[in-house]
Amino acid sequence: MRENSSKISVRTKAAVAAFAWVIGLPLAWLTVQSFAASWRFPALIPPAFNLRAWQYLFDSSSGISNALINSLLIALTVTFLAIVFALPAARAIALHNFTGKNLLLFVLLLPILSPSIAAAIGGHALFLRYNLTDSYAGVILAHLVPTVPYCVLTLTGGFSRFDVELEAQARTLGASGWQVLRFVTLPAIAPSLLLSAVFAFMISWSQYLTTLLIGGGRIITLPLVLVNFQRGGDEAVTAALTLIFLAPTVLFLAVTAKYWREN
Amino acid sequence: MKSKLILTFALFLCLTFSACQNSNTNAPKFAPGDLSKTDWQTIENKARGTNVAFAMWAGDEARNRFFQRDVSRNLKEKYDINLQIVPLGDTAEAVSKLLNEKSAGKSAGGSIDMIWINGENFRAAKEGGLLWGKFAASLPNNRYYDAEAGQRDFGTAIENLEAPWQKAQFVFAFDTARFSEPPRSIDALGDWIKAHPGRFTYIAPPDFTGSAFLRHVLFHFGGGANKFQTFDDELYKNASAKTFTFLNEIKPFLWRRGETYANSTKELDRLFANGEIDFAFAYGANFASERIKRGEYPPTARTFVLDSGTIANYNFLTIPFNANNPAGALVVINYLLSPEFQIEQSRILGSIYPHKLDALSDAERKAVLEIERGAATLSAEELDAHSIPEADSEYLQRLEKDWREKVLLSGQ
């Protein structure tokens, strides 16, 4: 028994080390690069360091803090709306059988099956006609297109293990519709709810082309700034921006790892 | 608790949805036809208190910082204008956005008031009817520019649809720590490449800068840049055939035996900085000095031009057809053409001063001459004496297309 458990822990340790290597090494490299004054071959370590890139990022006139706030607000709104739209659809698909169910599923998944560049360019013409370009509303709406399908998929998984009888029981015990949702349904699907929220947030957070086209350069988000600097060849600023761009992912990973360890 | 949360969210949504209406507030109406009837002071008054959205390539931190801080502050103080930078990764993004808006019939209330543009993007914008009107000659500060600067942009007639803004000359960089005298003609360069295998490469067209290197070879075999101002099929066929023969001759002696080329200015820069090749090149006479300052190039790097000259082109400022605030854009463009702005920009970004020196006041001329040019930047006299014009953009497109077939894919 004892031997067995120590074997597992060695294997786990190896897995954690590999994971840290794959995730940690690029992050470490980016961190060093963001402070490097210059870093040329064949120097193994940058010969000089400075705070130029980070100072620029936190300089209010650079507009990068605005881009960060835009990215956060848009991603949070998209997450909320995507879940609100996906909940009824996921519930219907998981719990009911009706004609045309597969067709409905296909239509719901269409946005992630078709190439996003086609959707973005075609969508731009449509959004122009309804005067939705260059606005937050338009960008949020455009981000919902690829996010809702993922939310529907993950929430369907949650609902498929959900026993509807529980709701009926709560109702017979005198709970209101709101109370049923609050104390019975949502807690029951909490894990998939959390998962779809993470999905929706990350998808919206990383949109580039859609934001560029629909936002028309007026709604500036983090990926837009990042691509400008990457193309411009400023490696320190690009590295610093990439670190900020990766922050939510790293945060989610850390939280998940902690959750796993505790359970 | 929960209902409060939802209420807050709903409120927040309303706010974001209404925020989108903000961008188009009460900008004064102004048509190109009004220019001749309106004096400049009236235009400045109209522009007071408005927002101007300036779409510009934004890949350079120093330039972004300069515009977002210094230029914005100056415009606010002088004209009460709020400058908003619309950052572009590539100017073509703005042109395709305008094309989409044109085809969707959005002819007013556009989100871009002015664009930094030149070459093929200007040609596309002009041909697509994406420009506001003929305004450049009406700007008071247009008088600081050579009349020649406003004639042709890569062979496309400008017709006052854009105003000349800055000048960029193509220069080569080399490292004096490796050798002291660079080859100063295409023939000498060819010999040098054959004598030093693996130490030279160029950027694969259609990259803007790589394509410019090809044009220098084309000019060399076609009898000089002046012959290439309007498209001549016969001339192109003769000169391009010799150009491709030359490029194929040097191909086995290039970096990685010519099996691949640098794919961007950034890569060429990196190869040069790492000592893998002996020459870099770029538009912008000050580029090597800037790289030295940033610690990317060795301090011993210097620049040179060909004896037969290197291409110098202007880049321009223009107003799109559906600009929401053309009056504001006119005032900003006029300010960006002023000696005051140009001198400050040269000081901060090290760019080359583009105006005629004799149009300046004594104090301004003195300020221009005192600007620190950087050790690797050639003197204004040497650059001027070796400045040749751009070719018609038809040559560009043909050369880029044929290079792929006759050089890149040949012998494979």
XYZ file of C-alpha atoms in Angstrom:
675
model
C 0.000 0.000 0.000
C 2.611 2.420 1.127
C 4.848 1.733 -1.805
C 1.929 2.212 -4.151
C 1.011 5.648 -2.784
C 4.583 6.870 -2.965
C 4.688 5.672 -6.595
C 1.626 7.767 -7.354
C 3.123 10.759 -5.673
C 6.307 10.387 -7.741
C 4.226 10.181 -10.871
C 2.168 13.191 -9.781
C 5.328 15.088 -9.018
C 6.672 14.296 -12.477
C 3.424 15.474 -14.036
C 3.472 18.681 -12.018
C 7.109 19.270 -12.993
C 6.332 18.730 -16.683
C 3.344 21.015 -16.407
C 5.381 23.715 -14.675
C 8.045 23.362 -17.372
C 5.551 23.754 -20.214
C 3.635 26.626 -18.602
C 6.329 28.159 -16.444
C 9.222 28.365 -18.864
C 7.478 30.566 -21.463
C 6.149 32.765 -18.659
C 9.625 33.122 -17.188
C 11.027 33.964 -20.608
C 8.302 36.600 -21.159
C 9.006 38.112 -17.758
C 12.727 38.464 -18.479
C 12.019 39.813 -21.981
C 9.648 42.463 -20.614
C 12.443 43.929 -18.483
C 15.215 43.526 -21.069
C 16.715 46.714 -22.466
C 18.061 44.654 -25.343
C 18.579 40.972 -25.816
C 20.696 39.882 -28.729
C 22.289 36.649 -29.784
C 24.507 35.149 -28.346
C 23.789 36.646 -24.879
C 22.147 34.024 -22.661
C 20.884 36.693 -20.280
C 19.987 40.259 -21.312
C 22.997 42.505 -20.663
C 20.829 45.336 -19.307
C 17.407 45.700 -17.745
C 14.957 48.565 -17.452
C 11.329 49.334 -16.594
C 10.510 51.051 -19.911
C 7.844 48.555 -21.056
C 6.057 48.389 -17.721
C 6.175 52.155 -17.240
C 4.588 52.564 -20.659
C 1.848 50.070 -19.785
C 0.910 51.926 -16.621
C 1.273 55.377 -18.195
C -2.290 56.692 -18.379
C -1.624 58.440 -21.709
C -0.696 55.153 -23.403
C -4.351 54.087 -23.346
C -3.419 50.555 -22.336
C -5.250 50.741 -19.012
C -8.339 51.788 -20.992
C -7.920 48.777 -23.260
C -7.630 46.544 -20.203
C -10.804 47.982 -18.669
C -12.624 47.611 -22.005
C -11.516 43.992 -22.279
C -12.677 43.230 -18.739
C -16.060 44.970 -19.044
C -16.794 43.412 -22.407
C -15.722 39.913 -21.322
C -17.774 40.088 -18.102
C -20.882 41.344 -19.909
C -20.479 38.714 -22.623
C -20.087 35.998 -19.971
C -23.264 37.071 -18.195
C -25.343 37.401 -21.359
C -24.032 34.181 -22.909
C -25.090 32.223 -19.826
C -28.487 33.919 -19.707
C -29.065 33.000 -23.364
C -27.586 29.516 -23.096
C -29.396 28.349 -19.939
C -32.891 27.860 -21.452
C -31.480 26.310 -24.633
C -29.251 23.898 -22.715
C -32.100 22.912 -20.422
C -34.436 22.220 -23.315
C -31.834 20.168 -25.177
C -30.815 18.122 -22.134
C -34.232 17.442 -20.625
C -36.731 17.332 -23.475
C -37.152 15.320 -26.611
C -38.727 17.142 -29.509
C -38.678 16.968 -33.273
C -35.907 18.982 -34.846
C -33.714 18.748 -31.746
C -30.658 17.733 -33.738
C -31.272 20.496 -36.222
C -31.515 23.007 -33.373
C -28.264 21.713 -31.920
C -26.623 22.038 -35.333
C -27.829 25.621 -35.739
C -26.631 26.486 -32.235
C -23.193 25.055 -32.955
C -22.901 26.560 -36.430
C -20.931 29.627 -35.270
C -18.109 27.455 -33.920
C -18.173 25.111 -36.906
C -17.762 27.861 -39.502
C -14.481 29.788 -39.846
C -14.593 32.852 -37.622
C -13.029 35.121 -40.262
C -15.976 34.512 -42.606
C -18.446 35.217 -39.816
C -16.603 38.398 -38.827
C -16.411 39.842 -42.332
C -19.973 38.892 -43.234
C -21.136 40.133 -39.855
C -19.482 43.497 -40.404
C -21.746 44.278 -43.379
C -24.811 43.256 -41.365
C -23.757 45.278 -38.328
C -23.128 48.328 -40.533
C -26.668 48.133 -41.871
C -28.101 48.228 -38.341
C -25.646 50.882 -37.186
C -24.064 48.597 -34.618
C -20.429 49.129 -35.600
C -17.947 51.176 -33.566
C -19.966 50.612 -30.393
C -19.738 48.503 -27.246
C -23.153 47.030 -27.979
C -21.969 45.808 -31.376
C -18.752 44.307 -30.034
C -20.598 42.537 -27.201
C -23.159 41.180 -29.635
C -20.401 39.993 -31.974
C -18.565 38.264 -29.118
C -21.767 36.431 -28.182
C -21.731 34.627 -31.539
C -18.818 32.291 -30.717
C -19.452 32.185 -26.934
C -23.093 31.071 -26.733
C -22.459 27.684 -28.447
C -19.762 26.769 -25.919
C -22.023 27.740 -23.029
C -24.872 25.682 -24.486
C -22.573 22.650 -24.798
C -21.187 22.799 -21.273
C -24.533 23.618 -19.654
C -26.245 20.772 -21.532
C -23.789 18.471 -19.804
C -24.778 19.938 -16.451
C -28.531 19.630 -17.082
C -28.290 16.056 -18.376
C -27.383 14.918 -14.861
C -30.094 17.092 -13.293
C -33.234 15.528 -11.849
C -36.235 17.776 -12.637
C -38.214 16.102 -9.866
C -36.154 18.111 -7.375
C -37.730 21.308 -8.658
C -41.209 19.852 -8.333
C -40.434 18.790 -4.791
C -39.257 22.257 -3.877
C -42.429 23.736 -5.398
C -44.670 21.385 -3.391
C -42.812 22.509 -0.294
C -43.848 26.073 -1.076
C -40.774 27.544 -2.764
C -41.332 30.339 -5.275
C -40.030 30.086 -8.852
C -37.148 32.350 -7.961
C -36.295 30.336 -4.853
C -36.292 27.115 -6.873
C -33.828 28.601 -9.319
C -31.693 30.106 -6.588
C -31.589 27.161 -4.128
C -32.202 24.086 -6.274
C -31.444 24.432 -9.980
C -28.391 26.682 -9.992
C -26.538 24.859 -7.177
C -27.208 21.553 -8.955
C -25.553 22.733 -12.167
C -22.928 24.908 -10.444
C -19.831 23.077 -11.798
C -20.907 23.334 -15.442
C -22.108 26.891 -14.830
C -18.625 27.802 -13.623
C -17.004 25.996 -16.528
C -19.147 27.769 -19.120
C -18.462 31.118 -17.454
C -14.714 30.476 -17.761
C -15.169 29.454 -21.399
C -17.250 32.521 -22.250
C -14.839 34.868 -20.507
C -11.751 33.438 -22.211
C -13.340 33.437 -25.671
C -14.430 37.051 -25.398
C -11.100 38.030 -23.800
C -9.125 36.671 -26.753
C -11.227 37.962 -29.679
C -9.131 39.927 -32.151
C -10.610 40.071 -35.635
C -14.219 40.500 -34.507
C -13.326 43.376 -32.193
C -11.166 44.994 -34.864
C -13.913 44.887 -37.508
C -17.024 45.568 -35.441
C -15.290 47.931 -33.009
C -13.830 49.771 -36.001
C -10.702 50.778 -34.090
C -12.835 52.805 -31.673
C -13.349 50.059 -29.120
C -9.792 49.144 -28.180
C -9.222 45.913 -26.307
C -6.054 44.208 -25.085
C -5.592 41.844 -28.090
C -5.700 44.841 -30.476
C -2.947 46.671 -28.616
C -0.952 43.458 -28.326
C -1.046 42.753 -32.062
C -0.005 46.331 -32.882
C 3.122 46.016 -30.769
C 3.902 42.511 -31.932
C 3.798 43.707 -35.543
C 5.740 46.820 -34.667
C 8.536 44.664 -33.264
C 8.798 46.185 -29.782
C 9.631 42.979 -27.947
C 9.698 44.309 -24.374
C 6.252 45.934 -24.609
C 4.885 42.887 -26.452
C 6.171 40.597 -23.682
C 4.704 42.764 -20.918
C 1.336 42.927 -22.696
C 1.374 39.166 -23.284
C 1.861 38.586 -19.564
C -1.181 40.731 -18.778
C -3.119 38.999 -21.538
C -2.260 35.604 -20.005
C -3.082 36.668 -16.440
C -6.701 35.351 -16.408
C -5.619 31.992 -17.848
C -2.900 31.596 -15.244
C -5.349 32.641 -12.545
C -7.930 30.058 -13.652
C -5.222 27.391 -13.787
C -4.051 28.232 -10.281
C -7.601 28.202 -8.893
C -8.349 24.879 -10.589
C -5.121 23.354 -9.303
C -5.936 24.484 -5.768
C -9.471 23.111 -6.070
C -8.100 19.755 -7.208
C -5.611 19.540 -4.433
C -8.290 20.274 -1.834
C -10.718 17.711 -3.221
C -28.605 39.795 -2.842
C -28.941 38.084 -6.186
C -31.636 40.403 -7.476
C -29.505 43.395 -6.539
C -26.648 41.895 -8.495
C -28.836 41.414 -11.547
C -30.142 44.946 -11.232
C -26.586 46.289 -11.162
C -25.770 44.251 -14.225
C -28.837 45.509 -16.063
C -27.897 49.083 -15.211
C -24.376 48.468 -16.416
C -25.691 47.067 -19.696
C -27.856 50.135 -20.258
C -24.813 52.303 -19.653
C -22.598 50.452 -22.098
C -25.301 50.403 -24.747
C -25.894 54.114 -24.454
C -22.160 54.846 -24.347
C -21.955 53.926 -28.019
C -23.887 57.038 -28.971
C -21.186 59.261 -27.490
C -18.738 59.235 -30.350
C -20.877 61.201 -32.778
C -21.807 64.245 -30.750
C -22.454 67.566 -32.468
C -19.433 67.783 -34.768
C -19.819 70.702 -37.186
C -20.850 69.885 -40.740
C -18.339 70.841 -43.386
C -18.094 69.889 -47.070
C -15.110 70.166 -49.446
C -17.054 72.780 -51.398
C -17.116 75.031 -48.323
C -13.307 75.316 -48.292
C -13.065 78.085 -50.853
C -15.865 80.063 -49.195
C -14.527 79.828 -45.641
C -11.539 81.589 -44.146
C -9.166 79.586 -41.975
C -10.148 81.313 -38.722
C -13.759 80.194 -39.196
C -12.626 76.595 -39.659
C -10.572 76.798 -36.460
C -13.584 78.194 -34.607
C -15.809 75.415 -35.915
C -13.281 72.819 -34.746
C -13.141 74.152 -31.193
C -14.375 71.691 -28.577
C -14.631 68.747 -30.981
C -13.096 65.272 -31.076
C -10.822 64.209 -33.934
C -10.184 60.501 -34.511
C -6.778 59.933 -36.095
C -6.180 56.441 -37.528
C -2.469 55.766 -37.471
C -0.098 52.826 -37.541
C 0.633 52.290 -33.859
C 3.383 49.705 -33.594
C 6.031 52.011 -32.170
C 5.915 52.778 -28.468
C 7.928 56.027 -28.708
C 5.692 57.412 -31.456
C 2.488 56.350 -29.656
C 3.679 57.994 -26.476
C 4.562 61.192 -28.351
C 1.138 61.436 -30.006
C -0.951 60.342 -27.063
C 0.766 62.677 -24.654
C 2.550 65.651 -26.249
C 0.571 66.084 -29.460
C -2.782 65.570 -27.687
C -1.855 68.153 -25.073
C -0.730 70.709 -27.656
C -3.911 70.328 -29.708
C -6.055 70.702 -26.600
C -4.203 73.848 -25.518
C -3.992 75.513 -28.917
C -7.290 74.550 -30.557
C -9.406 72.939 -27.797
C -9.462 69.724 -29.855
C -9.493 66.256 -28.286
C -7.266 63.957 -30.305
C -8.239 60.291 -30.234
C -5.795 57.818 -31.705
C -7.345 54.921 -33.601
C -4.446 52.454 -33.478
C -3.816 50.397 -36.626
C -1.563 47.399 -37.106
C -1.611 48.106 -40.837
C -3.104 51.083 -42.694
C -4.874 48.650 -45.032
C -7.215 47.863 -42.098
C -8.600 51.397 -42.240
C -8.956 51.253 -46.022
C -10.897 47.979 -45.945
C -13.104 49.305 -43.152
C -13.925 52.351 -45.299
C -14.574 50.128 -48.326
C -17.083 48.109 -46.293
C -18.744 51.293 -45.049
C -18.915 52.642 -48.589
C -20.622 49.496 -49.871
C -23.033 49.531 -46.925
C -23.928 53.134 -47.752
C -22.573 54.695 -44.565
C -21.690 58.038 -46.110
C -21.667 60.184 -42.961
C -20.862 59.915 -39.277
C -17.846 57.666 -39.842
C -15.586 56.839 -36.942
C -12.320 57.978 -38.555
C -11.638 61.669 -39.221
C -8.131 61.423 -40.642
C -5.627 58.749 -41.724
C -1.871 58.495 -42.056
C -1.440 56.942 -45.495
C 0.650 56.541 -48.654
C 1.386 54.404 -51.707
C -0.882 51.501 -52.496
C -3.325 52.342 -49.701
C -3.768 55.846 -51.092
C -4.262 54.471 -54.577
C -6.908 52.014 -53.316
C -8.651 54.759 -51.339
C -8.625 57.155 -54.295
C -9.889 54.568 -56.765
C -12.588 53.412 -54.341
C -13.862 56.979 -53.847
C -13.023 56.764 -50.146
C -11.570 60.255 -49.781
C -13.261 63.401 -48.569
C -12.068 65.955 -51.129
C -9.379 68.255 -52.464
C -8.185 70.030 -49.360
C -4.376 70.082 -49.236
C -3.851 73.348 -51.142
C -6.256 75.135 -48.773
C -4.141 74.414 -45.692
C -2.146 77.493 -44.633
C 0.878 75.348 -43.704
C 1.007 73.648 -47.089
C 3.340 76.484 -48.120
C 6.179 74.891 -46.147
C 6.367 71.968 -48.564
C 7.996 71.657 -51.964
C 5.283 71.748 -54.622
C 6.834 68.528 -55.958
C 5.994 66.706 -52.689
C 2.273 67.033 -53.373
C 2.300 65.862 -56.999
C 2.514 62.081 -57.054
C 2.348 59.357 -54.427
C 3.954 56.230 -55.924
C 2.895 57.440 -59.352
C -0.715 58.133 -58.361
C -1.697 61.755 -58.941
C -2.460 63.302 -55.556
C -4.755 66.127 -56.721
C -4.834 67.648 -53.217
C -6.658 64.608 -51.826
C -3.886 64.143 -49.251
C -1.316 66.484 -47.707
C 2.425 65.596 -47.669
C 3.526 65.070 -44.103
C 6.830 63.285 -43.567
C 9.716 62.134 -45.678
C 11.402 58.744 -45.466
C 14.563 57.857 -47.364
C 15.738 54.311 -47.925
C 19.193 53.670 -46.412
C 21.410 50.648 -45.861
C 23.109 49.880 -42.539
C 26.434 48.123 -41.971
C 28.789 47.659 -39.042
C 32.114 49.504 -39.181
C 33.486 46.950 -36.709
C 33.257 44.330 -39.487
C 34.452 46.373 -42.498
C 35.002 50.040 -43.173
C 33.901 50.614 -46.755
C 30.503 49.309 -47.962
C 29.638 48.671 -51.640
C 27.895 51.740 -52.998
C 26.370 50.451 -56.221
C 24.229 47.466 -57.183
C 27.134 45.980 -59.198
C 29.559 46.405 -56.304
C 26.983 44.903 -53.951
C 26.608 41.906 -56.284
C 30.382 41.349 -56.263
C 30.500 41.734 -52.499
C 27.738 39.155 -52.029
C 29.566 36.635 -54.242
C 32.787 37.226 -52.317
C 31.052 36.799 -48.927
C 28.598 33.887 -49.212
C 25.781 33.740 -46.671
C 26.253 37.300 -45.413
C 23.442 39.089 -47.268
C 19.710 38.671 -47.644
C 16.741 40.866 -48.445
C 13.149 40.853 -47.296
C 10.802 38.858 -49.502
C 8.322 41.045 -51.392
C 5.464 42.004 -51.154
C 6.891 43.367 -47.903
C 7.001 47.154 -48.308
C 10.729 47.444 -47.598
C 11.767 44.294 -49.456
C 9.903 45.535 -52.495
C 11.822 48.827 -52.273
C 15.147 46.945 -52.375
C 14.012 45.296 -55.621
C 13.161 48.668 -57.135
C 16.721 49.867 -56.570
C 17.938 46.914 -58.626
C 15.262 47.618 -61.249
C 16.298 51.292 -61.487
C 19.938 50.236 -61.857
C 19.205 48.018 -64.847
C 16.573 50.353 -66.333
C 18.656 53.521 -66.586
C 17.660 55.418 -63.434
C 14.578 56.213 -61.334
C 13.388 59.103 -63.469
C 12.448 56.756 -66.307
C 10.010 54.905 -64.042
C 7.605 57.725 -63.215
C 4.901 56.502 -65.581
C 4.371 52.892 -66.500
C 6.030 51.676 -69.701
C 5.567 48.004 -70.483
C 8.632 47.749 -72.751
C 10.902 49.348 -70.151
C 9.519 47.081 -67.459
C 10.133 43.925 -69.508
C 13.751 44.814 -70.328
C 14.728 46.085 -66.891
C 12.917 43.379 -64.936
C 14.511 40.585 -67.013
C 17.980 41.902 -66.095
C 16.854 42.419 -62.484
C 15.756 38.803 -62.149
C 18.963 37.529 -63.807
C 20.970 39.508 -61.248
C 18.862 38.282 -58.324
C 19.171 34.664 -59.478
C 22.921 35.053 -59.863
C 23.357 36.192 -56.271
C 20.750 33.745 -54.944
C 23.172 30.850 -54.107
C 25.398 33.311 -52.221
C 22.630 34.663 -49.998
C 21.924 33.828 -46.374
C 20.807 30.181 -46.209
C 21.801 29.863 -49.882
C 18.721 31.825 -50.912
C 16.386 28.968 -50.005
C 14.507 31.403 -47.822
C 14.470 35.156 -47.273
C 13.870 37.446 -44.327
C 10.107 37.822 -43.959
C 9.918 41.263 -42.354
C 11.945 44.322 -41.422
C 11.899 42.909 -37.931
C 13.611 39.699 -39.030
C 16.193 41.511 -41.167
C 16.903 43.680 -38.136
C 17.325 40.670 -35.905
C 19.667 38.923 -38.367
C 21.799 42.043 -38.653
C 21.788 42.704 -34.895
C 22.791 39.080 -34.209
C 25.645 39.337 -36.700
C 24.227 36.695 -39.032
C 24.260 39.072 -42.018
C 26.276 42.199 -42.798
C 23.621 44.584 -44.136
C 20.215 45.803 -43.043
C 18.064 48.372 -44.787
C 14.931 50.365 -44.060
C 12.938 53.448 -44.924
C 13.952 56.201 -42.526
C 17.414 57.752 -42.637
C 17.558 57.676 -38.830
C 16.611 54.021 -38.360
C 20.098 52.779 -37.442
C 20.642 55.619 -34.950
C 17.322 54.758 -33.305
C 18.258 51.071 -33.093
C 21.617 51.991 -31.543
C 19.845 54.172 -28.994
C 17.549 51.279 -28.080
C 20.530 48.960 -27.714
C 19.488 46.756 -30.629
C 22.305 47.636 -33.023
C 25.981 47.796 -32.079
C 27.170 51.396 -31.554
C 29.564 50.929 -34.473
C 26.673 50.594 -36.984
C 26.527 53.256 -39.710
C 24.328 53.916 -42.743
C 25.061 54.552 -46.408
C 23.247 55.296 -49.650
C 23.998 54.129 -53.194
C 26.007 56.472 -55.429
C 23.064 56.410 -57.848
C 20.763 57.393 -54.991
C 18.122 55.734 -52.827
C 14.362 56.081 -52.919
C 12.817 58.814 -50.809
C 9.084 58.983 -50.457
C 6.617 61.107 -48.609
C 3.837 59.857 -46.453
C 0.628 61.792 -46.189
C -2.419 62.748 -44.164
C -5.891 62.441 -45.607
C -9.560 62.686 -44.649
C -12.005 59.826 -45.415
C -15.255 60.414 -47.316
C -17.485 59.808 -44.306
C -15.423 61.679 -41.700
C -17.636 62.873 -38.891
C -15.541 65.961 -38.200
C -13.699 67.170 -41.334
C -13.264 70.703 -39.954
C -11.460 69.309 -36.922
C -9.357 67.029 -39.129
C -8.305 70.013 -41.274
C -7.111 71.912 -38.204
C -5.188 68.917 -36.861
C -3.579 68.192 -40.247
C -2.573 71.825 -40.598
C -0.978 71.691 -37.146
C 0.899 68.487 -38.005
C 2.324 70.259 -41.083
C 3.633 73.188 -39.030
C 7.363 73.706 -38.422
C 6.569 73.817 -34.703
C 5.263 70.246 -34.740
C 7.920 68.973 -37.138
C 10.772 70.377 -35.056
C 9.358 68.861 -31.885
C 8.868 65.512 -33.616
C 12.423 65.535 -34.972
C 13.688 66.245 -31.475
C 11.714 63.459 -29.844
C 11.576 60.765 -32.519
C 14.703 61.674 -34.452
C 12.775 61.868 -37.710
C 14.103 63.804 -40.680
C 12.852 67.347 -41.043
C 10.773 67.347 -44.281
C 10.307 71.080 -45.022
C 12.064 73.442 -47.369
C 14.619 75.224 -45.206
C 14.194 78.560 -47.035
C 10.491 78.730 -46.087
C 11.394 78.854 -42.408
C 12.064 81.824 -40.152
C 15.649 82.278 -38.933
C 14.790 80.925 -35.484
C 13.072 77.875 -36.953
C 15.961 77.173 -39.313
C 18.377 77.411 -36.424
C 16.257 74.950 -34.418
C 16.190 72.496 -37.341
C 19.937 72.638 -37.809
C 20.534 72.062 -34.109
C 18.562 68.834 -33.920
C 20.673 65.898 -32.810
C 20.767 63.516 -35.775
C 22.437 60.492 -34.220
C 25.874 59.163 -35.132
C 24.635 56.692 -37.744
C 22.438 59.194 -39.635
C 23.846 60.766 -42.786
C 23.902 64.546 -43.220
C 20.902 66.272 -44.789
C 23.116 67.345 -47.714
C 24.273 63.818 -48.459
C 20.723 62.454 -48.233
C 19.303 65.202 -50.442
C 22.021 64.733 -53.042
C 21.217 61.009 -53.222
C 17.431 61.163 -53.105
C 15.513 59.575 -55.991
C 11.732 59.388 -56.492
C 9.378 56.405 -56.122
C 8.250 54.500 -59.210
C 4.678 54.263 -60.479
C 2.922 51.662 -58.298
C 2.184 49.552 -61.417
C 5.928 48.661 -61.472
C 5.686 47.681 -57.816
C 2.834 45.308 -58.319
C 4.329 43.679 -61.428
C 7.752 43.326 -59.830
C 6.340 41.770 -56.656
C 4.273 39.284 -58.610
C 7.015 38.318 -61.094
C 9.673 38.043 -58.373
C 7.733 35.217 -56.791
C 7.602 33.238 -60.022
C 11.016 34.073 -61.483
C 13.205 34.242 -58.388
C 11.553 32.666 -55.354
C 10.195 29.589 -57.136
C 12.785 29.316 -59.898
C 15.207 26.389 -59.868
C 13.042 24.356 -57.509
